[in-house]
Amino acid sequence: GHREEARIRGFVNRFVRHLAARGRAAAATSFENLFQIFLDESCDDRVEENVRFAIMEKLALPLLWELTATADGCTEAWLSHWPRLLELADPKTAFRSVPLDDAGALALKLQEMACIYGAIEILFVRTPPDVLRERVVPKLGGGTVSASAASCAGGTGQSVSGSSS
């Protein structure tokens, strides 16, 4: 019961720390591999307690948290993952292929979106405003990072291009 869950949770936490301790490049590769498994809908085994979401929630997201522990890690994570996360988070494209009368498929897509938004949230929460403003936004360009991201980076009320909003 509860003791077994705690034991497994402890093992998973140690495993994530082990992946992170292998170095940023190896940890980034591990995250990318886990993220690819998460995106593979052929892994869907059931709507409740689906293995794809367990992989993302228990392994990939905690690993992303570890990868964003430093300014360099935050910058690399943004540059590596933001464009794809932004694309995956777009509800117009995400829900295009989901039949609205299929409750199971809709539930799976909603869980997938929650995981994607979780990764986006980690990027914003872990990245210091000055790093986002000075190191991330200029490299990604104004078209891919919204003005709200720039304002989160410093509350300056300026858009990414630097003009007043």
Coordinates of C-alpha atoms in Angstrom, one line a residue:
G1 CA 0.0 0.0 0.0
H2 CA 1.3 3.3 1.2
R3 CA 4.8 2.1 2.1
E4 CA 5.2 0.5 -1.3
E5 CA 4.2 3.7 -3.0
A6 CA 6.7 5.7 -0.9
R7 CA 9.4 3.2 -1.8
I8 CA 8.7 3.4 -5.5
R9 CA 8.5 7.3 -5.3
G10 CA 11.9 7.3 -3.6
F11 CA 13.4 5.0 -6.3
V12 CA 12.0 7.3 -9.1
N13 CA 13.4 10.4 -7.4
R14 CA 16.9 8.7 -7.0
F15 CA 16.7 7.6 -10.7
V16 CA 15.9 11.2 -11.9
R17 CA 18.8 12.6 -9.7
H18 CA 21.1 9.9 -11.2
L19 CA 20.1 10.9 -14.7
A20 CA 20.7 14.6 -13.9
A21 CA 24.1 13.8 -12.2
R22 CA 25.4 12.2 -15.5
G23 CA 26.0 15.7 -16.8
R24 CA 23.9 18.2 -18.7
A25 CA 24.4 16.7 -22.1
A26 CA 23.5 13.1 -21.0
A27 CA 20.5 14.4 -18.9
A28 CA 19.3 16.5 -21.9
T29 CA 19.5 13.4 -24.1
S30 CA 17.6 11.4 -21.5
F31 CA 14.9 14.1 -21.3
E32 CA 14.6 14.2 -25.1
N33 CA 14.2 10.4 -25.2
L34 CA 11.6 10.4 -22.5
F35 CA 9.7 13.3 -24.2
Q36 CA 9.7 11.3 -27.5
I37 CA 8.2 8.3 -25.7
F38 CA 5.6 10.6 -24.1
L39 CA 4.6 11.8 -27.6
D40 CA 4.2 8.3 -29.0
E41 CA 0.5 7.7 -28.8
S42 CA 1.0 4.0 -29.7
C43 CA 2.1 3.7 -26.0
D44 CA -1.4 4.5 -24.9
D45 CA -2.5 1.6 -22.8
R46 CA -5.6 3.1 -21.0
V47 CA -7.2 6.4 -20.3
E48 CA -6.6 6.3 -16.5
E49 CA -3.1 6.0 -15.2
N50 CA -1.7 5.9 -18.8
V51 CA 2.0 5.0 -19.0
R52 CA 2.8 8.0 -21.3
F53 CA 1.7 10.5 -18.7
A54 CA 3.4 8.6 -15.9
I55 CA 6.7 8.8 -17.9
M56 CA 6.2 12.5 -18.4
E57 CA 5.0 13.3 -14.9
K58 CA 7.3 11.1 -12.9
L59 CA 10.5 11.2 -15.0
A60 CA 10.6 13.8 -17.8
L61 CA 9.2 16.8 -15.9
P62 CA 11.4 16.2 -12.8
L63 CA 14.4 15.8 -15.1
L64 CA 13.5 19.1 -16.9
W65 CA 13.3 20.7 -13.4
E66 CA 16.9 19.5 -12.7
L67 CA 18.1 20.6 -16.2
T68 CA 16.9 24.1 -15.5
A69 CA 18.8 24.5 -12.2
T70 CA 21.3 26.9 -13.7
A71 CA 21.1 29.9 -16.0
D72 CA 22.9 28.0 -18.7
G73 CA 20.5 25.0 -18.2
C74 CA 17.5 27.3 -18.5
T75 CA 18.8 28.9 -21.6
E76 CA 19.6 25.6 -23.3
A77 CA 16.2 24.2 -22.3
W78 CA 14.4 27.1 -23.8
L79 CA 16.4 27.0 -27.0
S80 CA 16.0 23.3 -27.3
H81 CA 12.3 22.8 -26.4
W82 CA 10.4 26.1 -26.6
P83 CA 9.5 26.0 -30.3
R84 CA 8.2 22.5 -30.2
L85 CA 6.4 22.9 -26.9
L86 CA 4.7 26.0 -28.2
E87 CA 3.6 24.1 -31.3
L88 CA 2.3 21.2 -29.3
A89 CA 0.5 23.5 -26.9
D90 CA -1.6 25.1 -29.7
P91 CA -5.1 23.8 -29.1
K92 CA -6.1 24.4 -32.8
T93 CA -3.6 21.8 -34.0
A94 CA -3.6 19.6 -30.9
F95 CA -7.3 18.9 -31.0
R96 CA -7.7 18.9 -34.8
S97 CA -7.4 15.1 -35.1
V98 CA -9.4 14.2 -31.9
P99 CA -13.0 13.3 -32.5
L100 CA -15.1 15.4 -30.1
D101 CA -17.5 12.6 -29.6
D102 CA -14.8 10.2 -28.4
A103 CA -14.5 10.8 -24.6
G104 CA -11.5 8.5 -24.2
A105 CA -9.5 10.2 -27.0
L106 CA -10.4 13.6 -25.7
A107 CA -9.4 12.7 -22.1
L108 CA -6.0 11.4 -23.4
K109 CA -5.4 14.6 -25.4
L110 CA -6.3 16.8 -22.3
Q111 CA -3.8 14.8 -20.2
E112 CA -1.2 15.2 -22.9
M113 CA -1.8 19.0 -23.0
A114 CA -1.6 19.2 -19.2
C115 CA 1.9 17.6 -19.4
I116 CA 3.0 19.9 -22.2
Y117 CA 1.8 22.9 -20.2
G118 CA 3.7 21.5 -17.2
A119 CA 6.9 21.6 -19.2
I120 CA 6.2 25.2 -20.3
E121 CA 5.5 26.1 -16.6
I122 CA 8.8 24.6 -15.5
L123 CA 10.6 26.8 -18.1
F124 CA 8.9 29.9 -16.9
V125 CA 9.2 29.1 -13.1
R126 CA 12.8 28.1 -13.2
T127 CA 14.2 30.8 -15.5
P128 CA 15.2 34.0 -13.8
P129 CA 13.6 37.1 -15.4
D130 CA 17.0 38.5 -16.5
V131 CA 18.0 35.3 -18.1
L132 CA 14.7 35.1 -20.0
R133 CA 15.0 38.7 -21.1
E134 CA 18.7 38.9 -21.9
R135 CA 19.6 35.4 -23.0
V136 CA 16.5 33.6 -24.2
V137 CA 14.3 36.1 -26.0
P138 CA 17.0 37.5 -28.2
K139 CA 18.1 34.1 -29.4
L140 CA 14.6 32.8 -30.0
G141 CA 13.5 35.9 -31.8
G142 CA 10.4 38.0 -31.3
G143 CA 8.1 35.8 -33.4
T144 CA 8.4 32.7 -31.2
V145 CA 8.3 34.2 -27.7
S146 CA 5.2 36.1 -26.9
A147 CA 5.1 39.6 -25.5
S148 CA 3.6 38.1 -22.3
A149 CA 6.8 36.0 -22.0
A150 CA 8.9 39.2 -22.3
S151 CA 6.7 40.9 -19.7
C152 CA 7.1 37.9 -17.4
A153 CA 10.8 38.4 -17.8
G154 CA 10.7 41.8 -16.3
G155 CA 7.3 43.3 -16.2
T156 CA 8.6 46.2 -18.4
G157 CA 5.4 46.4 -20.5
Q158 CA 7.6 46.1 -23.6
S159 CA 7.1 43.6 -26.4
V160 CA 9.8 41.2 -27.4
S161 CA 10.9 43.5 -30.2
G162 CA 11.5 46.2 -27.7
S163 CA 8.6 48.5 -28.7
S164 CA 6.2 49.8 -26.1
S165 CA 3.0 47.8 -25.8

